[in-house]
PDB file of N, CA and C in Angstrom:
ATOM      1  N   UNK A  20      16.435   6.760  14.277  1.00 49.00           N
ATOM      2  CA  UNK A  20      16.597   7.074  12.871  1.00 49.00           C
ATOM      3  C   UNK A  20      16.804   5.795  12.071  1.00 49.00           C
ATOM      4  N   UNK A  21      17.091   5.949  10.844  1.00 57.00           N
ATOM      5  CA  UNK A  21      17.299   4.839   9.943  1.00 57.00           C
ATOM      6  C   UNK A  21      17.259   5.334   8.520  1.00 57.00           C
ATOM      7  N   UNK A  22      17.193   4.439   7.628  1.00 76.00           N
ATOM      8  CA  UNK A  22      17.129   4.764   6.210  1.00 76.00           C
ATOM      9  C   UNK A  22      15.786   4.318   5.663  1.00 76.00           C
ATOM     10  N   UNK A  23      15.450   4.838   4.513  1.00 79.00           N
ATOM     11  CA  UNK A  23      14.220   4.432   3.855  1.00 79.00           C
ATOM     12  C   UNK A  23      13.409   5.610   3.377  1.00 79.00           C
ATOM     13  N   UNK A  24      12.124   5.351   3.117  1.00 83.00           N
ATOM     14  CA  UNK A  24      11.250   6.420   2.669  1.00 83.00           C
ATOM     15  C   UNK A  24       9.789   6.076   2.919  1.00 83.00           C
ATOM     16  N   UNK A  25       8.961   7.094   2.797  1.00 87.00           N
ATOM     17  CA  UNK A  25       7.516   7.040   2.908  1.00 87.00           C
ATOM     18  C   UNK A  25       7.008   7.708   1.637  1.00 87.00           C
ATOM     19  N   UNK A  26       6.083   7.063   0.894  1.00 90.00           N
ATOM     20  CA  UNK A  26       5.620   7.636  -0.371  1.00 90.00           C
ATOM     21  C   UNK A  26       4.207   7.164  -0.693  1.00 90.00           C
ATOM     22  N   UNK A  27       3.620   7.767  -1.697  1.00 91.00           N
ATOM     23  CA  UNK A  27       2.344   7.348  -2.283  1.00 91.00           C
ATOM     24  C   UNK A  27       1.184   7.294  -1.288  1.00 91.00           C
ATOM     25  N   UNK A  28       1.004   8.284  -0.414  1.00 92.00           N
ATOM     26  CA  UNK A  28      -0.096   8.192   0.555  1.00 92.00           C
ATOM     27  C   UNK A  28      -1.461   8.301  -0.120  1.00 92.00           C
ATOM     28  N   UNK A  29      -2.433   7.568   0.407  1.00 91.00           N
ATOM     29  CA  UNK A  29      -3.816   7.632  -0.062  1.00 91.00           C
ATOM     30  C   UNK A  29      -4.746   7.530   1.138  1.00 91.00           C
ATOM     31  N   UNK A  30      -5.741   8.390   1.203  1.00 90.00           N
ATOM     32  CA  UNK A  30      -6.705   8.425   2.306  1.00 90.00           C
ATOM     33  C   UNK A  30      -7.988   7.715   1.917  1.00 90.00           C
ATOM     34  N   UNK A  31      -8.659   7.145   2.915  1.00 86.00           N
ATOM     35  CA  UNK A  31     -10.029   6.690   2.694  1.00 86.00           C
ATOM     36  C   UNK A  31     -10.890   7.939   2.541  1.00 86.00           C
ATOM     37  N   UNK A  32     -12.044   7.811   1.891  1.00 83.00           N
ATOM     38  CA  UNK A  32     -12.898   8.980   1.672  1.00 83.00           C
ATOM     39  C   UNK A  32     -13.420   9.566   2.972  1.00 83.00           C
ATOM     40  N   UNK A  33     -13.515   8.757   4.036  1.00 84.00           N
ATOM     41  CA  UNK A  33     -13.973   9.280   5.329  1.00 84.00           C
ATOM     42  C   UNK A  33     -12.809   9.726   6.222  1.00 84.00           C
ATOM     43  N   UNK A  34     -11.602   9.716   5.701  1.00 84.00           N
ATOM     44  CA  UNK A  34     -10.385  10.180   6.395  1.00 84.00           C
ATOM     45  C   UNK A  34     -10.082   9.425   7.688  1.00 84.00           C
ATOM     46  N   UNK A  35     -10.470   8.150   7.774  1.00 84.00           N
ATOM     47  CA  UNK A  35     -10.185   7.359   8.966  1.00 84.00           C
ATOM     48  C   UNK A  35      -8.916   6.529   8.835  1.00 84.00           C
ATOM     49  N   UNK A  36      -8.367   6.412   7.634  1.00 86.00           N
ATOM     50  CA  UNK A  36      -7.189   5.579   7.431  1.00 86.00           C
ATOM     51  C   UNK A  36      -6.378   6.106   6.251  1.00 86.00           C
ATOM     52  N   UNK A  37      -5.078   5.882   6.331  1.00 89.00           N
ATOM     53  CA  UNK A  37      -4.184   6.224   5.228  1.00 89.00           C
ATOM     54  C   UNK A  37      -3.317   4.997   4.932  1.00 89.00           C
ATOM     55  N   UNK A  38      -3.157   4.701   3.653  1.00 92.00           N
ATOM     56  CA  UNK A  38      -2.259   3.630   3.213  1.00 92.00           C
ATOM     57  C   UNK A  38      -1.101   4.293   2.477  1.00 92.00           C
ATOM     58  N   UNK A  39       0.085   3.704   2.572  1.00 91.00           N
ATOM     59  CA  UNK A  39       1.253   4.304   1.937  1.00 91.00           C
ATOM     60  C   UNK A  39       2.313   3.254   1.663  1.00 91.00           C
ATOM     61  N   UNK A  40       3.262   3.621   0.830  1.00 92.00           N
ATOM     62  CA  UNK A  40       4.423   2.788   0.545  1.00 92.00           C
ATOM     63  C   UNK A  40       5.494   3.116   1.577  1.00 92.00           C
ATOM     64  N   UNK A  41       6.110   2.071   2.116  1.00 89.00           N
ATOM     65  CA  UNK A  41       7.126   2.280   3.148  1.00 89.00           C
ATOM     66  C   UNK A  41       8.333   1.383   2.883  1.00 89.00           C
ATOM     67  N   UNK A  42       9.493   1.958   3.043  1.00 86.00           N
ATOM     68  CA  UNK A  42      10.730   1.192   3.055  1.00 86.00           C
ATOM     69  C   UNK A  42      11.529   1.752   4.224  1.00 86.00           C
ATOM     70  N   UNK A  43      11.746   0.925   5.226  1.00 81.00           N
ATOM     71  CA  UNK A  43      12.369   1.418   6.452  1.00 81.00           C
ATOM     72  C   UNK A  43      13.272   0.335   7.027  1.00 81.00           C
ATOM     73  N   UNK A  44      14.446   0.755   7.492  1.00 77.00           N
ATOM     74  CA  UNK A  44      15.364  -0.169   8.151  1.00 77.00           C
ATOM     75  C   UNK A  44      16.405   0.622   8.928  1.00 77.00           C
ATOM     76  N   UNK A  45      17.032  -0.014   9.867  1.00 75.00           N
ATOM     77  CA  UNK A  45      18.104   0.601  10.653  1.00 75.00           C
ATOM     78  C   UNK A  45      19.410   0.317   9.927  1.00 75.00           C
ATOM     79  N   UNK A  46      19.957   1.320   9.261  1.00 74.00           N
ATOM     80  CA  UNK A  46      21.135   1.102   8.425  1.00 74.00           C
ATOM     81  C   UNK A  46      22.356   0.657   9.208  1.00 74.00           C
ATOM     82  N   UNK A  47      22.389   0.870  10.529  1.00 77.00           N
ATOM     83  CA  UNK A  47      23.536   0.442  11.318  1.00 77.00           C
ATOM     84  C   UNK A  47      23.450  -1.035  11.710  1.00 77.00           C
ATOM     85  N   UNK A  48      22.260  -1.617  11.604  1.00 78.00           N
ATOM     86  CA  UNK A  48      22.049  -2.997  12.038  1.00 78.00           C
ATOM     87  C   UNK A  48      21.593  -3.906  10.899  1.00 78.00           C
ATOM     88  N   UNK A  49      20.658  -3.429  10.100  1.00 76.00           N
ATOM     89  CA  UNK A  49      20.011  -4.267   9.087  1.00 76.00           C
ATOM     90  C   UNK A  49      20.516  -3.944   7.685  1.00 76.00           C
ATOM     91  N   UNK A  50      20.574  -4.960   6.825  1.00 76.00           N
ATOM     92  CA  UNK A  50      20.848  -4.674   5.417  1.00 76.00           C
ATOM     93  C   UNK A  50      19.586  -4.068   4.787  1.00 76.00           C
ATOM     94  N   UNK A  51      19.725  -3.324   3.706  1.00 73.00           N
ATOM     95  CA  UNK A  51      18.535  -2.784   3.054  1.00 73.00           C
ATOM     96  C   UNK A  51      17.603  -3.910   2.616  1.00 73.00           C
ATOM     97  N   UNK A  52      16.291  -3.733   2.789  1.00 74.00           N
ATOM     98  CA  UNK A  52      15.351  -4.761   2.324  1.00 74.00           C
ATOM     99  C   UNK A  52      15.323  -4.825   0.806  1.00 74.00           C
ATOM    100  N   UNK A  53      14.790  -5.908   0.292  1.00 78.00           N
ATOM    101  CA  UNK A  53      14.739  -6.118  -1.155  1.00 78.00           C
ATOM    102  C   UNK A  53      13.819  -5.123  -1.851  1.00 78.00           C
ATOM    103  N   UNK A  54      12.911  -4.510  -1.129  1.00 81.00           N
ATOM    104  CA  UNK A  54      11.996  -3.547  -1.726  1.00 81.00           C
ATOM    105  C   UNK A  54      11.009  -3.032  -0.698  1.00 81.00           C
ATOM    106  N   UNK A  55      10.144  -2.116  -1.099  1.00 86.00           N
ATOM    107  CA  UNK A  55       9.176  -1.523  -0.178  1.00 86.00           C
ATOM    108  C   UNK A  55       7.992  -2.454   0.073  1.00 86.00           C
ATOM    109  N   UNK A  56       7.115  -2.027   0.964  1.00 87.00           N
ATOM    110  CA  UNK A  56       5.865  -2.731   1.213  1.00 87.00           C
ATOM    111  C   UNK A  56       4.803  -1.697   1.577  1.00 87.00           C
ATOM    112  N   UNK A  57       3.541  -2.126   1.668  1.00 88.00           N
ATOM    113  CA  UNK A  57       2.453  -1.233   2.040  1.00 88.00           C
ATOM    114  C   UNK A  57       2.302  -1.189   3.554  1.00 88.00           C
ATOM    115  N   UNK A  58       1.928  -0.049   4.064  1.00 87.00           N
ATOM    116  CA  UNK A  58       1.641   0.122   5.485  1.00 87.00           C
ATOM    117  C   UNK A  58       0.360   0.934   5.616  1.00 87.00           C
ATOM    118  N   UNK A  59      -0.332   0.761   6.729  1.00 85.00           N
ATOM    119  CA  UNK A  59      -1.584   1.468   6.994  1.00 85.00           C
ATOM    120  C   UNK A  59      -1.483   2.202   8.305  1.00 85.00           C
ATOM    121  N   UNK A  60      -2.182   3.317   8.399  1.00 82.00           N
ATOM    122  CA  UNK A  60      -2.275   4.074   9.630  1.00 82.00           C
ATOM    123  C   UNK A  60      -3.740   4.422   9.828  1.00 82.00           C
ATOM    124  N   UNK A  61      -4.306   4.005  10.949  1.00 77.00           N
ATOM    125  CA  UNK A  61      -5.715   4.265  11.231  1.00 77.00           C
ATOM    126  C   UNK A  61      -5.883   5.434  12.169  1.00 77.00           C
ATOM    127  N   UNK A  62      -6.927   6.173  11.994  1.00 68.00           N
ATOM    128  CA  UNK A  62      -7.226   7.331  12.834  1.00 68.00           C
ATOM    129  C   UNK A  62      -8.579   7.124  13.479  1.00 68.00           C
ATOM    130  N   UNK A  63      -8.967   7.709  14.557  1.00 62.00           N
ATOM    131  CA  UNK A  63      -8.294   8.790  15.255  1.00 62.00           C
ATOM    132  C   UNK A  63      -7.241   8.325  16.244  1.00 62.00           C
ATOM    133  N   UNK A  64      -7.144   7.045  16.558  1.00 58.00           N
ATOM    134  CA  UNK A  64      -6.196   6.612  17.588  1.00 58.00           C
ATOM    135  C   UNK A  64      -4.756   6.520  17.087  1.00 58.00           C
ATOM    136  N   UNK A  65      -4.527   6.713  15.806  1.00 50.00           N
ATOM    137  CA  UNK A  65      -3.196   6.727  15.199  1.00 50.00           C
ATOM    138  C   UNK A  65      -2.414   5.442  15.415  1.00 50.00           C
ATOM    139  N   UNK A  66      -3.090   4.342  15.656  1.00 55.00           N
ATOM    140  CA  UNK A  66      -2.377   3.070  15.755  1.00 55.00           C
ATOM    141  C   UNK A  66      -2.216   2.491  14.356  1.00 55.00           C
ATOM    142  N   UNK A  67      -1.070   1.942  14.099  1.00 55.00           N
ATOM    143  CA  UNK A  67      -0.789   1.403  12.775  1.00 55.00           C
ATOM    144  C   UNK A  67      -1.584   0.113  12.571  1.00 55.00           C
ATOM    145  N   UNK A  68      -2.426   0.099  11.560  1.00 65.00           N
ATOM    146  CA  UNK A  68      -3.180  -1.104  11.229  1.00 65.00           C
ATOM    147  C   UNK A  68      -2.226  -2.115  10.603  1.00 65.00           C
ATOM    148  N   UNK A  69      -2.603  -3.362  10.635  1.00 73.00           N
ATOM    149  CA  UNK A  69      -1.752  -4.407  10.079  1.00 73.00           C
ATOM    150  C   UNK A  69      -2.118  -4.659   8.617  1.00 73.00           C
ATOM    151  N   UNK A  70      -1.127  -4.718   7.784  1.00 82.00           N
ATOM    152  CA  UNK A  70      -1.276  -5.098   6.384  1.00 82.00           C
ATOM    153  C   UNK A  70      -0.140  -6.069   6.117  1.00 82.00           C
ATOM    154  N   UNK A  71      -0.390  -7.151   5.393  1.00 85.00           N
ATOM    155  CA  UNK A  71       0.682  -8.128   5.158  1.00 85.00           C
ATOM    156  C   UNK A  71       1.924  -7.467   4.568  1.00 85.00           C
ATOM    157  N   UNK A  72       3.070  -7.764   5.120  1.00 85.00           N
ATOM    158  CA  UNK A  72       4.338  -7.206   4.665  1.00 85.00           C
ATOM    159  C   UNK A  72       4.822  -8.018   3.469  1.00 85.00           C
ATOM    160  N   UNK A  73       4.406  -7.599   2.280  1.00 90.00           N
ATOM    161  CA  UNK A  73       4.815  -8.273   1.050  1.00 90.00           C
ATOM    162  C   UNK A  73       5.777  -7.345   0.313  1.00 90.00           C
ATOM    163  N   UNK A  74       7.034  -7.740   0.260  1.00 89.00           N
ATOM    164  CA  UNK A  74       8.046  -6.914  -0.396  1.00 89.00           C
ATOM    165  C   UNK A  74       7.663  -6.736  -1.868  1.00 89.00           C
ATOM    166  N   UNK A  75       7.701  -5.506  -2.320  1.00 91.00           N
ATOM    167  CA  UNK A  75       7.368  -5.179  -3.704  1.00 91.00           C
ATOM    168  C   UNK A  75       6.025  -4.499  -3.858  1.00 91.00           C
ATOM    169  N   UNK A  76       5.170  -4.558  -2.826  1.00 93.00           N
ATOM    170  CA  UNK A  76       3.888  -3.853  -2.876  1.00 93.00           C
ATOM    171  C   UNK A  76       4.143  -2.364  -2.705  1.00 93.00           C
ATOM    172  N   UNK A  77       3.476  -1.558  -3.545  1.00 93.00           N
ATOM    173  CA  UNK A  77       3.658  -0.107  -3.477  1.00 93.00           C
ATOM    174  C   UNK A  77       2.526   0.605  -4.196  1.00 93.00           C
ATOM    175  N   UNK A  78       2.474   1.914  -4.054  1.00 94.00           N
ATOM    176  CA  UNK A  78       1.550   2.810  -4.745  1.00 94.00           C
ATOM    177  C   UNK A  78       0.080   2.416  -4.546  1.00 94.00           C
ATOM    178  N   UNK A  79      -0.402   2.371  -3.288  1.00 94.00           N
ATOM    179  CA  UNK A  79      -1.780   1.967  -3.029  1.00 94.00           C
ATOM    180  C   UNK A  79      -2.783   3.070  -3.365  1.00 94.00           C
ATOM    181  N   UNK A  80      -4.025   2.673  -3.604  1.00 94.00           N
ATOM    182  CA  UNK A  80      -5.134   3.612  -3.741  1.00 94.00           C
ATOM    183  C   UNK A  80      -6.382   2.936  -3.193  1.00 94.00           C
ATOM    184  N   UNK A  81      -7.064   3.597  -2.247  1.00 92.00           N
ATOM    185  CA  UNK A  81      -8.304   3.057  -1.693  1.00 92.00           C
ATOM    186  C   UNK A  81      -9.428   3.140  -2.713  1.00 92.00           C
ATOM    187  N   UNK A  82     -10.327   2.168  -2.648  1.00 91.00           N
ATOM    188  CA  UNK A  82     -11.548   2.228  -3.445  1.00 91.00           C
ATOM    189  C   UNK A  82     -12.424   3.356  -2.901  1.00 91.00           C
ATOM    190  N   UNK A  83     -13.442   3.796  -3.648  1.00 88.00           N
ATOM    191  CA  UNK A  83     -14.318   4.868  -3.153  1.00 88.00           C
ATOM    192  C   UNK A  83     -14.990   4.533  -1.817  1.00 88.00           C
ATOM    193  N   UNK A  84     -15.211   3.260  -1.530  1.00 87.00           N
ATOM    194  CA  UNK A  84     -15.826   2.866  -0.257  1.00 87.00           C
ATOM    195  C   UNK A  84     -14.804   2.730   0.861  1.00 87.00           C
ATOM    196  N   UNK A  85     -13.524   2.667   0.527  1.00 87.00           N
ATOM    197  CA  UNK A  85     -12.475   2.470   1.523  1.00 87.00           C
ATOM    198  C   UNK A  85     -12.309   1.032   1.959  1.00 87.00           C
ATOM    199  N   UNK A  86     -13.040   0.111   1.342  1.00 89.00           N
ATOM    200  CA  UNK A  86     -12.984  -1.297   1.747  1.00 89.00           C
ATOM    201  C   UNK A  86     -11.967  -2.114   0.956  1.00 89.00           C
ATOM    202  N   UNK A  87     -11.462  -1.566  -0.138  1.00 92.00           N
ATOM    203  CA  UNK A  87     -10.514  -2.292  -0.979  1.00 92.00           C
ATOM    204  C   UNK A  87      -9.334  -1.389  -1.318  1.00 92.00           C
ATOM    205  N   UNK A  88      -8.239  -2.016  -1.708  1.00 93.00           N
ATOM    206  CA  UNK A  88      -7.058  -1.311  -2.197  1.00 93.00           C
ATOM    207  C   UNK A  88      -6.683  -1.845  -3.568  1.00 93.00           C
ATOM    208  N   UNK A  89      -6.195  -0.981  -4.414  1.00 94.00           N
ATOM    209  CA  UNK A  89      -5.544  -1.392  -5.649  1.00 94.00           C
ATOM    210  C   UNK A  89      -4.101  -0.928  -5.486  1.00 94.00           C
ATOM    211  N   UNK A  90      -3.142  -1.728  -5.946  1.00 94.00           N
ATOM    212  CA  UNK A  90      -1.736  -1.389  -5.743  1.00 94.00           C
ATOM    213  C   UNK A  90      -0.877  -2.083  -6.777  1.00 94.00           C
ATOM    214  N   UNK A  91       0.359  -1.640  -6.826  1.00 94.00           N
ATOM    215  CA  UNK A  91       1.338  -2.183  -7.743  1.00 94.00           C
ATOM    216  C   UNK A  91       2.251  -3.132  -6.985  1.00 94.00           C
ATOM    217  N   UNK A  92       2.510  -4.295  -7.552  1.00 92.00           N
ATOM    218  CA  UNK A  92       3.493  -5.240  -6.999  1.00 92.00           C
ATOM    219  C   UNK A  92       4.543  -5.427  -8.088  1.00 92.00           C
ATOM    220  N   UNK A  93       5.682  -4.754  -7.901  1.00 89.00           N
ATOM    221  CA  UNK A  93       6.679  -4.603  -8.950  1.00 89.00           C
ATOM    222  C   UNK A  93       5.973  -4.037 -10.169  1.00 89.00           C
ATOM    223  N   UNK A  94       5.782  -4.723 -11.254  1.00 87.00           N
ATOM    224  CA  UNK A  94       5.077  -4.132 -12.394  1.00 87.00           C
ATOM    225  C   UNK A  94       3.714  -4.793 -12.632  1.00 87.00           C
ATOM    226  N   UNK A  95       3.169  -5.468 -11.637  1.00 93.00           N
ATOM    227  CA  UNK A  95       1.856  -6.096 -11.768  1.00 93.00           C
ATOM    228  C   UNK A  95       0.851  -5.335 -10.907  1.00 93.00           C
ATOM    229  N   UNK A  96      -0.415  -5.328 -11.309  1.00 94.00           N
ATOM    230  CA  UNK A  96      -1.469  -4.639 -10.573  1.00 94.00           C
ATOM    231  C   UNK A  96      -2.313  -5.666  -9.819  1.00 94.00           C
ATOM    232  N   UNK A  97      -2.549  -5.399  -8.530  1.00 95.00           N
ATOM    233  CA  UNK A  97      -3.335  -6.275  -7.657  1.00 95.00           C
ATOM    234  C   UNK A  97      -4.421  -5.470  -6.956  1.00 95.00           C
ATOM    235  N   UNK A  98      -5.425  -6.164  -6.443  1.00 94.00           N
ATOM    236  CA  UNK A  98      -6.393  -5.603  -5.507  1.00 94.00           C
ATOM    237  C   UNK A  98      -6.412  -6.490  -4.272  1.00 94.00           C
ATOM    238  N   UNK A  99      -6.904  -5.932  -3.172  1.00 94.00           N
ATOM    239  CA  UNK A  99      -7.103  -6.709  -1.950  1.00 94.00           C
ATOM    240  C   UNK A  99      -8.139  -5.981  -1.111  1.00 94.00           C
ATOM    241  N   UNK A 100      -8.632  -6.676  -0.088  1.00 92.00           N
ATOM    242  CA  UNK A 100      -9.430  -5.988   0.914  1.00 92.00           C
ATOM    243  C   UNK A 100      -8.502  -4.991   1.604  1.00 92.00           C
ATOM    244  N   UNK A 101      -9.063  -4.016   2.285  1.00 88.00           N
ATOM    245  CA  UNK A 101      -8.246  -2.989   2.934  1.00 88.00           C
ATOM    246  C   UNK A 101      -7.297  -3.563   3.984  1.00 88.00           C
ATOM    247  N   UNK A 102      -7.604  -4.756   4.510  1.00 87.00           N
ATOM    248  CA  UNK A 102      -6.725  -5.387   5.500  1.00 87.00           C
ATOM    249  C   UNK A 102      -5.721  -6.349   4.862  1.00 87.00           C
ATOM    250  N   UNK A 103      -5.711  -6.447   3.534  1.00 90.00           N
ATOM    251  CA  UNK A 103      -4.775  -7.315   2.827  1.00 90.00           C
ATOM    252  C   UNK A 103      -5.334  -8.667   2.446  1.00 90.00           C
ATOM    253  N   UNK A 104      -6.528  -9.013   2.928  1.00 92.00           N
ATOM    254  CA  UNK A 104      -7.141 -10.306   2.595  1.00 92.00           C
ATOM    255  C   UNK A 104      -7.643 -10.293   1.142  1.00 92.00           C
ATOM    256  N   UNK A 105      -7.823 -11.461   0.600  1.00 95.00           N
ATOM    257  CA  UNK A 105      -8.375 -11.655  -0.746  1.00 95.00           C
ATOM    258  C   UNK A 105      -7.575 -10.921  -1.825  1.00 95.00           C
ATOM    259  N   UNK A 106      -6.283 -11.108  -1.773  1.00 94.00           N
ATOM    260  CA  UNK A 106      -5.371 -10.518  -2.759  1.00 94.00           C
ATOM    261  C   UNK A 106      -5.644 -11.134  -4.125  1.00 94.00           C
ATOM    262  N   UNK A 107      -5.791 -10.281  -5.153  1.00 95.00           N
ATOM    263  CA  UNK A 107      -6.133 -10.769  -6.491  1.00 95.00           C
ATOM    264  C   UNK A 107      -5.287 -10.054  -7.543  1.00 95.00           C
ATOM    265  N   UNK A 108      -4.659 -10.840  -8.415  1.00 94.00           N
ATOM    266  CA  UNK A 108      -3.862 -10.294  -9.513  1.00 94.00           C
ATOM    267  C   UNK A 108      -4.812  -9.837 -10.625  1.00 94.00           C
ATOM    268  N   UNK A 109      -4.648  -8.596 -11.098  1.00 90.00           N
ATOM    269  CA  UNK A 109      -5.503  -8.072 -12.167  1.00 90.00           C
ATOM    270  C   UNK A 109      -4.793  -7.961 -13.503  1.00 90.00           C
ATOM    271  N   UNK A 110      -3.616  -7.336 -13.514  1.00 87.00           N
ATOM    272  CA  UNK A 110      -2.920  -7.059 -14.764  1.00 87.00           C
ATOM    273  C   UNK A 110      -1.438  -7.386 -14.648  1.00 87.00           C
ATOM    274  N   UNK A 111      -0.894  -7.909 -15.724  1.00 89.00           N
ATOM    275  CA  UNK A 111       0.547  -8.139 -15.788  1.00 89.00           C
ATOM    276  C   UNK A 111       1.144  -6.940 -16.512  1.00 89.00           C
ATOM    277  N   UNK A 112       1.749  -6.072 -15.761  1.00 82.00           N
ATOM    278  CA  UNK A 112       2.332  -4.858 -16.321  1.00 82.00           C
ATOM    279  C   UNK A 112       1.473  -3.647 -16.007  1.00 82.00           C
ATOM    280  N   UNK A 113       2.113  -2.621 -15.516  1.00 81.00           N
ATOM    281  CA  UNK A 113       1.413  -1.372 -15.238  1.00 81.00           C
ATOM    282  C   UNK A 113       1.916  -0.734 -13.962  1.00 81.00           C
ATOM    283  N   UNK A 114       1.669   0.565 -13.865  1.00 81.00           N
ATOM    284  CA  UNK A 114       2.098   1.330 -12.704  1.00 81.00           C
ATOM    285  C   UNK A 114       1.024   2.345 -12.335  1.00 81.00           C
ATOM    286  N   UNK A 115       1.056   2.818 -11.102  1.00 84.00           N
ATOM    287  CA  UNK A 115       0.182   3.871 -10.589  1.00 84.00           C
ATOM    288  C   UNK A 115      -1.307   3.563 -10.792  1.00 84.00           C
ATOM    289  N   UNK A 116      -1.793   2.454 -10.239  1.00 88.00           N
ATOM    290  CA  UNK A 116      -3.210   2.112 -10.405  1.00 88.00           C
ATOM    291  C   UNK A 116      -4.106   3.102  -9.665  1.00 88.00           C
ATOM    292  N   UNK A 117      -5.329   3.218 -10.131  1.00 86.00           N
ATOM    293  CA  UNK A 117      -6.290   4.148  -9.544  1.00 86.00           C
ATOM    294  C   UNK A 117      -7.691   3.596  -9.764  1.00 86.00           C
ATOM    295  N   UNK A 118      -8.610   3.926  -8.868  1.00 82.00           N
ATOM    296  CA  UNK A 118     -10.009   3.532  -9.023  1.00 82.00           C
ATOM    297  C   UNK A 118     -10.728   4.528  -9.907  1.00 82.00           C
ATOM    298  N   UNK A 119     -11.743   4.034 -10.607  1.00 76.00           N
ATOM    299  CA  UNK A 119     -12.605   4.928 -11.383  1.00 76.00           C
ATOM    300  C   UNK A 119     -13.526   5.664 -10.412  1.00 76.00           C
ATOM    301  N   UNK A 120     -13.881   6.902 -10.714  1.00 69.00           N
ATOM    302  CA  UNK A 120     -14.791   7.632  -9.819  1.00 69.00           C
ATOM    303  C   UNK A 120     -16.189   7.028  -9.815  1.00 69.00           C
ATOM    304  N   UNK A 121     -16.888   7.247  -8.727  1.00 63.00           N
ATOM    305  CA  UNK A 121     -18.273   6.775  -8.587  1.00 63.00           C
ATOM    306  C   UNK A 121     -19.197   7.936  -8.885  1.00 63.00           C
ATOM    307  N   UNK A 122     -20.172   7.707  -9.755  1.00 63.00           N
ATOM    308  CA  UNK A 122     -21.140   8.743 -10.095  1.00 63.00           C
ATOM    309  C   UNK A 122     -22.504   8.340  -9.576  1.00 63.00           C
ATOM    310  N   UNK A 123     -23.274   9.333  -9.179  1.00 57.00           N
ATOM    311  CA  UNK A 123     -24.663   9.093  -8.773  1.00 57.00           C
ATOM    312  C   UNK A 123     -24.772   8.803  -7.365  1.00 57.00           C
TER     313      UNK A 123
END
């Protein structure tokens, strides 16, 4: 057991991976972390994919292709590749980012 939470889940369109906000720690051993971070879970083998543990990252949303993520870092909006590479700052200020739908 421990303390923390799991929130803001988002699936890839092909349902092979889920990204979510995670804050987890053992309250009997560890002090609470400074903030949450993003975590990934890949399917069908259910092994947790690696995403850089950057405190303050939260509220992810996969792009329509599943190759990119948009997310909130405290009150700033960022994008990255689905594995966390090529992190890019987009907006100063904002919450709950989302991708525009793809038509055609």
